[in-house]
Amino acid sequence: MKLKEIKNNAKKYIELCKLLYTDSRTPKTTKILLWIAIGYALSPIDLIPDFIPVIGYLDDIVIVPVLLYIAIKSVPKDVYIENYVKILNK
């Protein structure tokens, strides 16, 4: 994938997470997982400090996407599809 495609896909998934969060049909566990993912990404505290070469940033690259994946998988399929179609139509 090209860098531009990755950037565009990331923007779409951020918008999707926003829509899922504001949707009243989204379970509370999903909303909590989304908050944890955002908090971990923005937090200066990491499981592995960033000053350790390569491994320090690896936890950010792995943990945040895994949390987002679990959050999105916990959304009912019809809610996910409806919000995903909204993002694609923009």
Coordinates of N, CA, C and O in Angstrom, one line a residue:
M1 N 0.8 -1.2 0.0 CA 0.0 0.0 0.0 C 0.9 1.3 0.0 O 1.9 1.3 0.6
K2 N 0.4 2.2 -0.7 CA 1.1 3.5 -0.7 C 0.8 4.3 0.6 O -0.3 4.1 1.2
L3 N 1.6 5.2 1.0 CA 1.5 6.0 2.2 C 0.2 6.8 2.1 O -0.5 6.9 3.1
K4 N -0.2 7.3 0.9 CA -1.4 8.1 0.8 C -2.7 7.2 1.1 O -3.6 7.7 1.7
E5 N -2.6 6.0 0.6 CA -3.8 5.1 0.8 C -3.9 4.8 2.3 O -5.0 4.7 2.8
I6 N -2.8 4.6 3.0 CA -2.8 4.3 4.4 C -3.4 5.5 5.2 O -4.2 5.3 6.1
K7 N -3.0 6.7 4.8 CA -3.5 7.9 5.4 C -5.0 8.0 5.2 O -5.7 8.3 6.2
N8 N -5.4 7.8 4.0 CA -6.9 7.9 3.7 C -7.7 6.9 4.5 O -8.8 7.1 5.0
N9 N -7.2 5.6 4.5 CA -7.9 4.6 5.3 C -7.9 4.9 6.8 O -8.9 4.6 7.4
A10 N -6.8 5.4 7.3 CA -6.8 5.8 8.7 C -7.8 6.8 9.0 O -8.5 6.8 10.0
K11 N -7.9 7.8 8.1 CA -8.9 8.9 8.3 C -10.4 8.3 8.3 O -11.2 8.7 9.1
K12 N -10.6 7.3 7.4 CA -11.9 6.7 7.3 C -12.2 5.9 8.6 O -13.4 6.0 9.1
Y13 N -11.3 5.2 9.1 CA -11.5 4.4 10.3 C -11.7 5.3 11.5 O -12.4 5.0 12.5
I14 N -11.0 6.5 11.6 CA -11.2 7.4 12.7 C -12.6 8.0 12.6 O -13.3 8.0 13.6
E15 N -13.1 8.3 11.4 CA -14.5 8.8 11.3 C -15.5 7.7 11.6 O -16.5 8.0 12.2
L16 N -15.2 6.5 11.3 CA -16.0 5.3 11.6 C -16.1 5.2 13.1 O -17.2 5.0 13.6
C17 N -15.0 5.3 13.8 CA -15.0 5.1 15.2 C -15.8 6.3 15.9 O -16.5 6.0 16.8
K18 N -15.7 7.5 15.3 CA -16.5 8.6 15.8 C -18.0 8.3 15.7 O -18.8 8.5 16.6
L19 N -18.4 7.8 14.5 CA -19.8 7.5 14.2 C -20.3 6.4 15.1 O -21.4 6.4 15.7
L20 N -19.5 5.3 15.3 CA -19.9 4.2 16.2 C -20.0 4.7 17.6 O -20.9 4.2 18.3
Y21 N -19.1 5.6 18.0 CA -19.2 6.1 19.4 C -20.5 6.9 19.6 O -21.1 6.8 20.7
T22 N -20.9 7.7 18.7 CA -22.1 8.5 18.8 C -23.4 7.8 18.6 O -24.4 8.3 19.0
D23 N -23.3 6.6 18.0 CA -24.5 5.8 17.7 C -25.0 5.2 19.0 O -24.3 4.6 19.8
S24 N -26.3 5.4 19.3 CA -26.9 5.0 20.5 C -27.0 3.4 20.6 O -27.2 2.9 21.7
R25 N -26.9 2.8 19.5 CA -27.0 1.3 19.5 C -25.7 0.6 19.8 O -25.6 -0.6 19.9
T26 N -24.6 1.4 19.9 CA -23.3 0.8 20.1 C -23.2 0.4 21.6 O -23.6 1.2 22.5
P27 N -22.8 -0.8 21.9 CA -22.7 -1.2 23.3 C -21.7 -0.4 24.1 O -20.7 0.2 23.6
K28 N -21.9 -0.3 25.4 CA -21.0 0.5 26.3 C -19.6 -0.1 26.3 O -18.7 0.7 26.4
T29 N -19.5 -1.4 26.2 CA -18.1 -2.0 26.2 C -17.3 -1.5 25.0 O -16.1 -1.2 25.1
T30 N -17.9 -1.3 23.9 CA -17.3 -0.8 22.7 C -16.8 0.7 23.0 O -15.7 1.0 22.6
K31 N -17.7 1.5 23.6 CA -17.3 2.9 23.8 C -16.2 2.9 24.8 O -15.3 3.8 24.7
I32 N -16.2 2.0 25.8 CA -15.1 2.0 26.8 C -13.8 1.6 26.1 O -12.7 2.2 26.3
L33 N -13.8 0.6 25.2 CA -12.6 0.2 24.5 C -12.1 1.3 23.6 O -10.9 1.5 23.5
L34 N -13.0 2.1 23.0 CA -12.5 3.2 22.2 C -11.9 4.3 23.0 O -10.8 4.8 22.6
W35 N -12.4 4.6 24.2 CA -11.8 5.5 25.1 C -10.4 5.0 25.6 O -9.4 5.8 25.7
I36 N -10.3 3.7 25.9 CA -9.0 3.2 26.3 C -8.0 3.3 25.2 O -6.8 3.7 25.4
A37 N -8.4 3.0 23.9 CA -7.5 3.1 22.8 C -7.0 4.6 22.6 O -5.8 4.8 22.4
I38 N -7.9 5.5 22.7 CA -7.6 6.9 22.5 C -6.7 7.4 23.7 O -5.6 8.0 23.5
G39 N -7.0 7.0 24.9 CA -6.2 7.3 26.0 C -4.8 6.8 26.0 O -3.9 7.5 26.3
Y40 N -4.7 5.5 25.6 CA -3.4 4.9 25.5 C -2.5 5.6 24.4 O -1.3 5.8 24.6
A41 N -3.2 5.9 23.3 CA -2.4 6.5 22.2 C -1.9 7.9 22.6 O -0.8 8.3 22.2
L42 N -2.7 8.6 23.4 CA -2.3 10.0 23.8 C -1.6 10.1 25.1 O -1.0 11.1 25.4
S43 N -1.5 9.0 25.8 CA -0.9 9.0 27.1 C 0.6 9.0 27.0 O 1.2 8.3 26.2
P44 N 1.3 9.7 27.9 CA 2.8 9.7 27.9 C 3.3 8.5 28.5 O 4.5 8.2 28.4
I45 N 2.4 7.7 29.2 CA 2.8 6.5 29.9 C 2.6 5.3 29.0 O 1.6 5.1 28.4
D46 N 3.7 4.5 28.8 CA 3.6 3.4 27.9 C 4.0 2.1 28.7 O 4.7 2.2 29.7
L47 N 3.6 1.0 28.2 CA 4.1 -0.3 28.8 C 5.6 -0.5 28.6 O 6.2 -0.9 29.5
I48 N 6.0 -0.1 27.4 CA 7.5 -0.2 27.1 C 7.9 1.2 26.8 O 7.3 1.8 25.8
P49 N 8.8 1.8 27.5 CA 9.2 3.2 27.2 C 9.7 3.4 25.8 O 10.3 2.6 25.2
D50 N 9.4 4.6 25.2 CA 9.7 4.9 23.8 C 11.2 5.1 23.6 O 11.6 5.0 22.5
F51 N 12.0 5.3 24.6 CA 13.4 5.6 24.4 C 14.1 4.3 24.1 O 15.3 4.3 23.7
I52 N 13.5 3.1 24.3 CA 14.1 1.8 23.9 C 13.9 1.7 22.4 O 12.8 1.7 21.9
P53 N 15.0 1.6 21.6 CA 14.9 1.6 20.2 C 14.0 0.4 19.7 O 14.0 -0.7 20.2
V54 N 13.2 0.7 18.7 CA 12.3 -0.2 18.0 C 11.2 -0.7 18.9 O 10.0 -0.5 18.6
I55 N 11.6 -1.4 19.9 CA 10.6 -2.0 20.8 C 9.7 -1.0 21.5 O 8.5 -1.2 21.7
G56 N 10.2 0.1 21.8 CA 9.5 1.2 22.5 C 8.3 1.7 21.7 O 7.2 2.0 22.3
Y57 N 8.4 1.8 20.4 CA 7.3 2.2 19.6 C 6.4 1.0 19.1 O 5.3 1.2 18.7
L58 N 7.0 -0.2 19.2 CA 6.2 -1.3 18.8 C 5.0 -1.6 19.6 O 3.9 -2.0 19.1
D59 N 5.0 -1.3 20.9 CA 3.8 -1.4 21.7 C 2.7 -0.5 21.3 O 1.5 -0.9 21.2
D60 N 3.0 0.7 20.9 CA 2.0 1.7 20.3 C 1.4 1.2 19.0 O 0.2 1.3 18.8
I61 N 2.3 0.6 18.2 CA 1.8 0.1 16.9 C 1.0 -1.1 17.0 O 0.1 -1.4 16.2
V62 N 1.1 -1.9 18.1 CA 0.4 -3.1 18.3 C -0.9 -2.9 19.2 O -2.0 -3.3 18.8
I63 N -0.7 -2.3 20.3 CA -1.8 -2.2 21.3 C -3.0 -1.4 20.8 O -4.1 -1.8 20.9
V64 N -2.8 -0.2 20.2 CA -3.9 0.6 19.8 C -4.7 0.0 18.7 O -5.9 -0.1 18.8
P65 N -4.1 -0.6 17.6 CA -4.9 -1.2 16.6 C -5.6 -2.5 17.2 O -6.8 -2.7 16.7
V66 N -5.0 -3.2 18.1 CA -5.7 -4.4 18.6 C -7.0 -3.9 19.4 O -8.0 -4.5 19.3
L67 N -6.8 -2.9 20.2 CA -8.0 -2.3 21.0 C -9.1 -1.9 20.0 O -10.2 -2.1 20.3
L68 N -8.7 -1.2 19.0 CA -9.7 -0.7 18.0 C -10.3 -1.9 17.3 O -11.5 -1.9 17.0
Y69 N -9.6 -2.9 16.9 CA -10.1 -4.1 16.3 C -11.1 -4.8 17.2 O -12.2 -5.1 16.7
I70 N -10.8 -5.0 18.5 CA -11.7 -5.6 19.4 C -13.0 -4.7 19.6 O -14.1 -5.3 19.6
A71 N -12.8 -3.4 19.7 CA -14.0 -2.5 19.8 C -14.9 -2.6 18.6 O -16.1 -2.8 18.8
I72 N -14.3 -2.6 17.4 CA -15.1 -2.6 16.2 C -15.8 -4.0 16.0 O -17.0 -4.1 15.6
K73 N -15.1 -5.1 16.4 CA -15.7 -6.4 16.3 C -16.9 -6.6 17.3 O -17.7 -7.5 17.1
S74 N -16.9 -5.8 18.4 CA -18.0 -5.9 19.4 C -19.2 -5.2 19.0 O -20.2 -5.2 19.8
V75 N -19.2 -4.4 17.9 CA -20.4 -3.7 17.5 C -21.3 -4.6 16.7 O -20.8 -5.4 15.9
P76 N -22.6 -4.5 16.9 CA -23.5 -5.4 16.1 C -23.3 -5.1 14.6 O -23.0 -4.0 14.2
K77 N -23.4 -6.2 13.9 CA -23.1 -6.1 12.4 C -23.9 -5.1 11.7 O -23.4 -4.3 10.9
D78 N -25.2 -5.0 12.0 CA -26.0 -4.0 11.2 C -25.6 -2.6 11.6 O -25.6 -1.7 10.7
V79 N -25.2 -2.3 12.8 CA -24.8 -1.0 13.2 C -23.5 -0.6 12.5 O -23.3 0.5 11.9
Y80 N -22.6 -1.6 12.4 CA -21.3 -1.4 11.8 C -21.5 -1.1 10.3 O -20.9 -0.1 9.8
I81 N -22.3 -1.9 9.6 CA -22.5 -1.8 8.2 C -23.1 -0.4 7.9 O -22.7 0.3 6.9
E82 N -24.1 -0.1 8.6 CA -24.8 1.2 8.4 C -23.9 2.4 8.5 O -23.9 3.3 7.7
N83 N -23.0 2.4 9.5 CA -22.1 3.5 9.7 C -20.9 3.4 8.7 O -20.4 4.5 8.2
Y84 N -20.5 2.2 8.3 CA -19.5 2.1 7.3 C -19.9 2.6 6.0 O -19.2 3.3 5.3
V85 N -21.2 2.4 5.6 CA -21.7 2.9 4.4 C -21.8 4.4 4.4 O -21.5 5.0 3.3
K86 N -22.1 5.0 5.5 CA -22.1 6.5 5.6 C -20.7 7.0 5.3 O -20.5 8.0 4.6
I87 N -19.6 6.3 5.8 CA -18.3 6.8 5.6 C -17.9 6.6 4.1 O -17.3 7.5 3.5
L88 N -18.3 5.5 3.5 CA -18.0 5.3 2.1 C -18.7 6.3 1.2 O -18.1 6.6 0.1
N89 N -19.8 6.8 1.5 CA -20.6 7.7 0.7 C -20.1 9.1 0.8 O -20.6 10.0 0.1
K90 N -19.2 9.4 1.7 CA -18.7 10.8 1.9 C -17.8 11.1 0.7 O -17.0 10.4 0.2

